[in-house]
Amino acid sequence: MNQHGEPSHHVDSVRTYVGVLIALLIATIVTALVATLDLGPFNIIVALGIACVKMMLVVLFFMHVRYSTLLTRLVMIGGLMWLAILLLLSFVDFGTRGWIGVPGK
Amino acid sequence: MATAAITAERETYLNSAYGLKSWLLTKDHKRIAVLYFITISIFFAIGGTFAGLIRLELLTPEGDLVSSETYNKLFTMHGVIMVFFFLIPSIPATLGNFFLPMMIGARDLAFPRINLLSWYLLIAGGAFAIFAMVAGGVDTGWTFYTPYSTSYSTTYVIATALGIFIAGFSSILTGLNFVVTVHRMRAPGMTWFRLPLFVWSHYATSLIQVLGTPVIAVTLFLVLCERLFHLGIFDPALGGDPVLFQHLFWFYSHPAVYIMVLPGMAVISEIVSTFSRKPVYGYAFVAFSSMAIAVIGFLVWGHHLFVSGQSLYAGLVFSFLSYFVAIPSAVKVFNWTATLYRGSISYDTPMLYAFGFIGLFTIGGLTGLFVASLGMDVHVTDTYFVIAHFHYVMVGGTIMAYLGGVHYWWPKMTGRMYPEGFAKLSALVIFIGFNLTFFPQFILGYLGMPRRYHEYSQEFQLLHVLSSAGASVLAVGYIMPAIYFLWSLRYGPVAGANPWGASGLEWRTPSPPPTHNFDRIPVVTFDAYDYSTVIPTEVNDVGH
Amino acid sequence: MDTSSTHLETGAAHEAETLALREQFDTEEQQRDAATLGMWVFLITEILFFGGAFLAYTIYRSSYPAVFGLASSSLNLPIGATNTCVLLLSSFTMVMAVRAGQLGQRKAIIIFLIITMFFGLAFLGIKAYEWTEKFEEHHVPALSNFFLEGTSLQGQAKIFFSLYFAMTGLHALHMVVGVGILLFIIWKTSQGTYSPEYYTPIDIAGLYWHFVDLVWIFLFPLFYLIDRHLPR
Ligand SMILES: [Cu+2]
């Protein structure tokens, strides 16, 4: 319907979506099982790592960011960056509270 | 005579439909801007009344006019109304709403229905806040610091916080609408670097609204839960951390300062250029300084926590980062000044306000550096020095720019000129009244007068009396425009399309504009502030 | 209520106006891009909305790791994992509905959306069951009988469950809104509003639904999977 002959309509195959779904379900089971192993400090890293992989699968395939414009990607990355600013700069405080004794405390 | 007759017949956004319903259900960004004008004027009057009562109480050292409890409620409600219901929506929702689509050559914002929704959200939020005030008020300060707000205050915290929560969504939706509009609705030929600086500043403002406001929303949500269910998230008795609340609160509320002042800078860029008849000096620098303010503004919130029990190291980092905000702000001030150089300057009312803004904002900004430095702030924190600092930015900056902008675009919005003589007089009265009100407060604070006290020692009385006297002058200055603007709606001279000889697209369509802004969508072939293609129109004094 | 478009000729661009094209846009492509961008900008406000709560979670989990581990282990893991899978299935059927929209298969859109809604409601039902469990176990911080076995630091336990209820509650609220949106889209589809040229509302409803799914993808490990390896 537009002059450029539909560049933005990418119809993925059902097989792709089923594959992504299976990967997501397996990742869920894996993350639940890994949590029962003692990996020390790596438990949280693995849990969040798997969650990030799942996020990427959903974002790239289900939310079509694979085909999206640069602007859409920037918007998404910008949002995550601002979340990082909130967390990191807060930790400049919470992470250094114990470094120096507070008088009277 | 002929002009008047044509004006009467031509269809404009004002006469396209009549009746209350045509206004309350309108999707026209210009009509919604008018709705906002009326709304925030009412909120300004309410907030101003609270300020007047505060200044009246402070005439004498004794707490004789109101009780200390009432005084706490007065300054809280003054802050809540002025910040969340006047300053935040002030310029973006009125002038921005009206002119951003026109300046980029669009028929409307991208989402007109969402635009109307955001006005209703402001009304709904305001209704909660006003209910809280009528029912008995709220006394936490506009900052809602925990655990006082969650555990101890016996006033209407829930209704007020809910009101701000709802008004926050109004602000988010306005920002979202502007972002999408600037990206997707520009007229053919209107490239990013042909955008007026007004649009750049509003774009930066919108990004802050979109990125910052959700955080205050969830923070107030947690405060509400905590107050209703005694959860302990911010309660030190259970292991919660009140400083966490302050981090969350100021993650929004510091950038919110830029939601209030960036649109003011937007207005000043337009006025300075028009009345110097020159392009703004260093266009790209001014454009990017808006974006830089938006980004850096998010990295400095911890300067509000220097004495709150935040780690010393965090204080150092936040103090250091805070200085960086001064750079883009200074770029703007220097570039406006450079624009004046060798310009053909005319001293019409909007330009007087612009001069007022530049001077007062500079004082407000420089004293900001005082309070951003860790060592200095420990001494002046929670004193009148801080009060004076942010009133120089908010009142001397934003409200000056707002009034300048309203004068500047009044002929475009209404098709009528205001009386220039009265306007100049009121600009002068406001400038004098403002400085008389707030300059003594710098000295008061420096001498150690703490904020939020309704009694004080004898030695502060002279300065407090000066300040209260200034407040009454300021009040007269604010009432004058209200009167002559209303007068001009009926009796003002007919303005014509471009009485100032300005260059923006909004001046290349009739005044008041037609429903869809332009008779034909313009194709832009020139840069912003290109005065070679401008033909000023005469003001015809035949309006009746 | 609005007189706008009928009264005024606004240039050549307006000739392209169709039923689905609103008057402020010139082309359908422009309208679609605007709607999609609008939804993405809305989603980043959502990121930061949940982000504030995630900050609170991060601070308290790093301050009180032992009690958070203990409290986390008291949550019902099989149910949490099942619910995660239910939500992932709903995301799959949602994307299939969008695909059907791209291909203009009206019947398939409706079927997939109904299945999506069913999964969404199943998630909420399971969530409701889980919350009732919390009431029976005295793990509701708002109630005076709150008690977490195995620790003397009841305040810290209260903070864990406060965050649990606040964040899963906010998430559930977004699910309820999502179900409402799906109902609306199903109704519009049955009216024949959408076509392969105009299916933007299905697309952006999908974006919203997937985002709500994403939030849960992080809530699940953060609340259910702390210190599961320790013997309790
Ligand atoms: Cu600040």
Short mmCIF file of N, CA and C in Angstrom, two decimals, chain B residues 11 16-17 22 25-27 107-113 165 169 172 176 179-180 183-185 210-211 214-215 217-218 221-222 229-234 238-241 244 248 251 514-516 518-521, chain C residues 1-5 7-14 22-26 30 33-35 37-38 41-42 44-46 48-53 55-56 59-60 64 141-142 154-156 158-159 162-163 166 170:
data_model
loop_
_atom_site.label_atom_id
_atom_site.label_comp_id
_atom_site.label_asym_id
_atom_site.label_seq_id
_atom_site.Cartn_x
_atom_site.Cartn_y
_atom_site.Cartn_z
N GLU B 11 -12.61 31.35 9.47
CA GLU B 11 -12.74 30.36 10.53
C GLU B 11 -11.44 30.20 11.30
N SER B 16 -14.63 27.89 15.46
CA SER B 16 -15.03 26.73 14.65
C SER B 16 -16.21 26.00 15.29
N ALA B 17 -16.35 26.11 16.60
CA ALA B 17 -17.49 25.50 17.28
C ALA B 17 -17.71 26.26 18.56
N SER B 22 -18.00 21.70 23.18
CA SER B 22 -17.00 21.76 22.11
C SER B 22 -15.62 22.04 22.67
N LEU B 25 -14.61 18.47 25.01
CA LEU B 25 -14.35 17.27 24.23
C LEU B 25 -13.44 17.55 23.04
N THR B 26 -12.77 18.70 23.04
CA THR B 26 -11.96 19.07 21.89
C THR B 26 -10.73 18.19 21.79
N LYS B 27 -10.27 17.99 20.55
CA LYS B 27 -9.00 17.30 20.37
C LYS B 27 -7.96 18.24 19.77
N ARG B 107 -0.40 19.58 11.75
CA ARG B 107 -1.79 19.96 11.98
C ARG B 107 -2.18 19.81 13.44
N ASP B 108 -1.52 18.89 14.13
CA ASP B 108 -1.84 18.65 15.54
C ASP B 108 -0.72 17.83 16.13
N LEU B 109 -0.82 17.51 17.43
CA LEU B 109 0.12 16.55 18.03
C LEU B 109 -0.17 15.16 17.46
N ALA B 110 0.74 14.23 17.69
CA ALA B 110 0.55 12.89 17.15
C ALA B 110 -0.68 12.21 17.75
N PHE B 111 -0.94 12.46 19.06
CA PHE B 111 -2.05 11.78 19.72
C PHE B 111 -2.98 12.80 20.39
N PRO B 112 -3.90 13.39 19.61
CA PRO B 112 -4.77 14.43 20.18
C PRO B 112 -5.65 13.94 21.33
N ARG B 113 -6.12 12.71 21.24
CA ARG B 113 -7.00 12.23 22.31
C ARG B 113 -6.23 12.02 23.60
N PHE B 165 0.40 11.63 42.10
CA PHE B 165 0.56 10.41 41.31
C PHE B 165 -0.21 10.53 39.99
N PHE B 169 0.99 11.21 35.69
CA PHE B 169 0.68 10.55 34.43
C PHE B 169 0.29 11.57 33.36
N ILE B 172 3.61 12.67 32.07
CA ILE B 172 4.21 11.63 31.23
C ILE B 172 3.58 11.63 29.84
N LEU B 176 5.35 12.17 26.29
CA LEU B 176 5.31 11.12 25.27
C LEU B 176 4.77 11.68 23.96
N VAL B 179 7.43 13.88 22.27
CA VAL B 179 8.54 13.13 21.70
C VAL B 179 8.12 12.56 20.34
N VAL B 180 6.97 11.88 20.33
CA VAL B 180 6.53 11.25 19.08
C VAL B 180 6.23 12.32 18.03
N HIS B 183 9.39 13.58 16.46
CA HIS B 183 10.00 12.59 15.58
C HIS B 183 9.22 12.37 14.30
N ARG B 184 7.90 12.38 14.40
CA ARG B 184 7.11 11.85 13.30
C ARG B 184 6.24 12.86 12.56
N MET B 185 6.09 14.08 13.08
CA MET B 185 5.08 14.97 12.51
C MET B 185 5.66 16.21 11.84
N VAL B 210 9.40 11.77 30.50
CA VAL B 210 9.16 10.36 30.22
C VAL B 210 10.06 9.47 31.08
N LEU B 211 11.29 9.89 31.30
CA LEU B 211 12.24 9.03 32.01
C LEU B 211 12.20 9.23 33.53
N PRO B 214 8.01 8.42 35.96
CA PRO B 214 7.59 7.11 36.47
C PRO B 214 8.22 6.76 37.82
N VAL B 215 9.42 7.27 38.07
CA VAL B 215 10.09 6.91 39.32
C VAL B 215 9.39 7.56 40.51
N ALA B 217 6.32 8.27 40.50
CA ALA B 217 5.04 7.58 40.59
C ALA B 217 5.16 6.33 41.46
N VAL B 218 6.18 5.51 41.18
CA VAL B 218 6.30 4.27 41.95
C VAL B 218 6.71 4.60 43.39
N PHE B 221 3.66 5.50 45.12
CA PHE B 221 2.90 4.26 45.29
C PHE B 221 3.39 3.51 46.53
N LEU B 222 4.72 3.41 46.69
CA LEU B 222 5.27 2.72 47.86
C LEU B 222 4.93 3.48 49.15
N PHE B 229 -0.61 0.21 54.90
CA PHE B 229 -0.43 -1.15 55.44
C PHE B 229 0.75 -1.28 56.40
N HIS B 230 1.47 -0.18 56.67
CA HIS B 230 2.62 -0.22 57.58
C HIS B 230 3.62 -1.30 57.20
N LEU B 231 4.12 -1.21 55.97
CA LEU B 231 4.94 -2.29 55.43
C LEU B 231 6.37 -2.28 55.95
N GLY B 232 6.97 -1.11 56.08
CA GLY B 232 8.35 -1.07 56.58
C GLY B 232 9.40 -0.79 55.53
N ILE B 233 8.99 -0.52 54.28
CA ILE B 233 10.00 -0.32 53.24
C ILE B 233 10.85 0.91 53.53
N PHE B 234 10.24 1.96 54.11
CA PHE B 234 11.01 3.16 54.44
C PHE B 234 11.06 3.40 55.95
N LEU B 238 11.82 -1.06 61.25
CA LEU B 238 11.76 -2.44 60.75
C LEU B 238 12.98 -2.79 59.90
N GLY B 239 13.92 -1.87 59.76
CA GLY B 239 15.08 -2.13 58.92
C GLY B 239 15.01 -1.42 57.58
N GLY B 240 13.95 -0.63 57.37
CA GLY B 240 13.85 0.13 56.13
C GLY B 240 14.75 1.35 56.17
N ASP B 241 14.97 1.97 55.01
CA ASP B 241 15.93 3.06 54.93
C ASP B 241 15.25 4.32 54.39
N LEU B 244 16.64 5.84 51.24
CA LEU B 244 16.24 5.26 49.96
C LEU B 244 15.09 6.06 49.36
N LEU B 248 15.02 7.95 45.64
CA LEU B 248 13.97 7.78 44.65
C LEU B 248 13.28 9.11 44.36
N PHE B 251 15.64 11.43 42.40
CA PHE B 251 15.93 10.97 41.03
C PHE B 251 14.96 11.63 40.06
N PRO B 514 -6.18 28.96 12.05
CA PRO B 514 -7.32 28.09 11.71
C PRO B 514 -7.22 26.75 12.45
N THR B 515 -8.32 25.98 12.41
CA THR B 515 -8.38 24.75 13.19
C THR B 515 -7.18 23.84 12.95
N HIS B 516 -6.80 23.69 11.69
CA HIS B 516 -5.67 22.80 11.42
C HIS B 516 -4.37 23.58 11.22
N PHE B 518 -2.66 25.51 9.53
CA PHE B 518 -2.20 26.12 8.28
C PHE B 518 -3.26 25.87 7.21
N ASP B 519 -3.45 26.83 6.33
CA ASP B 519 -4.35 26.60 5.22
C ASP B 519 -3.76 25.54 4.30
N ARG B 520 -2.44 25.53 4.21
CA ARG B 520 -1.74 24.52 3.43
C ARG B 520 -0.49 24.16 4.21
N ILE B 521 -0.20 22.85 4.34
CA ILE B 521 0.97 22.45 5.12
C ILE B 521 2.22 23.05 4.46
N MET C 1 -19.06 16.05 17.97
CA MET C 1 -18.31 16.82 18.95
C MET C 1 -17.16 17.57 18.31
N ASP C 2 -16.69 17.08 17.18
CA ASP C 2 -15.57 17.79 16.59
C ASP C 2 -15.86 18.14 15.14
N THR C 3 -15.54 19.37 14.84
CA THR C 3 -15.90 19.85 13.53
C THR C 3 -14.72 19.78 12.59
N SER C 4 -13.57 19.50 13.18
CA SER C 4 -12.30 19.75 12.53
C SER C 4 -12.19 19.41 11.04
N SER C 5 -12.16 18.11 10.71
CA SER C 5 -11.73 17.77 9.36
C SER C 5 -12.74 18.20 8.30
N HIS C 7 -14.54 20.87 7.97
CA HIS C 7 -14.65 22.27 7.61
C HIS C 7 -13.55 22.77 6.68
N LEU C 8 -12.39 22.15 6.74
CA LEU C 8 -11.25 22.85 6.20
C LEU C 8 -10.45 21.95 5.26
N GLU C 9 -10.09 22.50 4.12
CA GLU C 9 -9.17 21.79 3.25
C GLU C 9 -7.75 22.06 3.73
N THR C 10 -7.00 21.05 4.01
CA THR C 10 -5.65 21.30 4.53
C THR C 10 -4.61 20.70 3.60
N GLY C 11 -4.70 21.01 2.36
CA GLY C 11 -3.61 20.67 1.45
C GLY C 11 -3.74 19.30 0.83
N ALA C 12 -2.81 19.04 -0.06
CA ALA C 12 -2.86 17.85 -0.89
C ALA C 12 -2.83 16.57 -0.08
N ALA C 13 -2.06 16.59 0.99
CA ALA C 13 -1.85 15.37 1.76
C ALA C 13 -3.16 14.76 2.24
N HIS C 14 -4.14 15.59 2.45
CA HIS C 14 -5.37 15.08 3.03
C HIS C 14 -6.15 14.16 2.10
N ARG C 22 -6.15 8.90 10.80
CA ARG C 22 -6.65 10.06 11.55
C ARG C 22 -6.17 11.34 10.89
N GLU C 23 -6.90 12.44 11.18
CA GLU C 23 -6.71 13.64 10.38
C GLU C 23 -5.36 14.32 10.57
N GLN C 24 -4.68 14.05 11.71
CA GLN C 24 -3.41 14.75 11.91
C GLN C 24 -2.26 14.13 11.12
N PHE C 25 -2.50 12.95 10.52
CA PHE C 25 -1.43 12.29 9.78
C PHE C 25 -1.60 12.45 8.28
N ASP C 26 -0.47 12.36 7.57
CA ASP C 26 -0.51 12.44 6.11
C ASP C 26 -0.66 11.06 5.49
N GLN C 30 3.10 6.94 8.30
CA GLN C 30 3.42 7.89 9.37
C GLN C 30 2.61 7.57 10.62
N ASP C 33 4.05 4.37 12.29
CA ASP C 33 5.32 4.65 12.95
C ASP C 33 5.11 5.43 14.24
N ALA C 34 4.19 6.39 14.20
CA ALA C 34 3.94 7.21 15.39
C ALA C 34 3.39 6.34 16.51
N ALA C 35 2.43 5.47 16.17
CA ALA C 35 1.82 4.63 17.21
C ALA C 35 2.86 3.69 17.81
N LEU C 37 6.18 4.02 17.86
CA LEU C 37 7.13 4.78 18.66
C LEU C 37 6.51 5.19 19.99
N GLY C 38 5.24 5.61 19.94
CA GLY C 38 4.54 5.99 21.17
C GLY C 38 4.52 4.85 22.16
N VAL C 41 7.99 4.34 23.67
CA VAL C 41 8.30 5.37 24.68
C VAL C 41 7.52 5.08 25.96
N PHE C 42 6.26 4.64 25.80
CA PHE C 42 5.49 4.28 26.97
C PHE C 42 6.16 3.14 27.73
N ILE C 44 9.32 2.47 27.96
CA ILE C 44 10.46 2.86 28.79
C ILE C 44 9.99 3.59 30.05
N THR C 45 8.83 4.26 30.00
CA THR C 45 8.34 4.79 31.28
C THR C 45 8.01 3.63 32.21
N GLU C 46 7.52 2.53 31.63
CA GLU C 46 7.21 1.35 32.45
C GLU C 46 8.49 0.75 33.04
N LEU C 48 11.11 2.32 33.91
CA LEU C 48 11.54 3.12 35.05
C LEU C 48 10.53 3.07 36.19
N PHE C 49 9.27 2.84 35.87
CA PHE C 49 8.27 2.68 36.93
C PHE C 49 8.61 1.46 37.78
N PHE C 50 8.79 0.31 37.10
CA PHE C 50 9.21 -0.87 37.85
C PHE C 50 10.62 -0.69 38.39
N GLY C 51 11.43 0.12 37.68
CA GLY C 51 12.83 0.33 38.07
C GLY C 51 12.97 0.85 39.49
N GLY C 52 12.10 1.79 39.89
CA GLY C 52 12.16 2.31 41.25
C GLY C 52 11.99 1.19 42.27
N ALA C 53 11.04 0.29 41.99
CA ALA C 53 10.81 -0.83 42.89
C ALA C 53 12.00 -1.80 42.86
N LEU C 55 15.04 -0.96 42.42
CA LEU C 55 16.10 -0.35 43.23
C LEU C 55 15.89 -0.70 44.70
N ALA C 56 14.65 -0.52 45.18
CA ALA C 56 14.37 -0.85 46.57
C ALA C 56 14.72 -2.31 46.84
N ILE C 59 18.59 -2.84 46.98
CA ILE C 59 19.19 -2.31 48.20
C ILE C 59 18.95 -3.27 49.36
N TYR C 60 17.70 -3.70 49.52
CA TYR C 60 17.39 -4.52 50.70
C TYR C 60 17.92 -5.93 50.56
N TYR C 64 20.20 -7.31 53.45
CA TYR C 64 19.69 -8.40 54.31
C TYR C 64 19.67 -9.72 53.55
N PRO C 141 2.51 -8.94 55.21
CA PRO C 141 3.09 -7.93 56.11
C PRO C 141 2.09 -6.92 56.65
N ALA C 142 0.96 -6.75 55.96
CA ALA C 142 -0.01 -5.76 56.43
C ALA C 142 -0.78 -6.26 57.65
N GLN C 154 12.13 -10.19 62.13
CA GLN C 154 10.83 -10.13 61.46
C GLN C 154 10.68 -8.87 60.60
N GLY C 155 11.33 -7.76 60.99
CA GLY C 155 11.23 -6.53 60.21
C GLY C 155 11.76 -6.73 58.81
N GLN C 156 12.94 -7.37 58.73
CA GLN C 156 13.54 -7.60 57.42
C GLN C 156 12.68 -8.55 56.58
N LYS C 158 9.52 -8.80 56.82
CA LYS C 158 8.38 -7.99 56.39
C LYS C 158 8.72 -7.22 55.13
N ILE C 159 9.96 -6.67 55.08
CA ILE C 159 10.36 -5.90 53.90
C ILE C 159 10.35 -6.79 52.66
N SER C 162 6.80 -7.33 51.73
CA SER C 162 6.23 -6.08 51.23
C SER C 162 6.59 -5.89 49.77
N LEU C 163 7.89 -6.08 49.47
CA LEU C 163 8.33 -5.92 48.09
C LEU C 163 7.68 -6.97 47.20
N ALA C 166 4.10 -5.85 46.69
CA ALA C 166 4.02 -4.62 45.89
C ALA C 166 4.36 -4.90 44.44
N LEU C 170 1.77 -5.00 41.42
CA LEU C 170 1.83 -4.08 40.28
C LEU C 170 1.83 -4.85 38.97
#
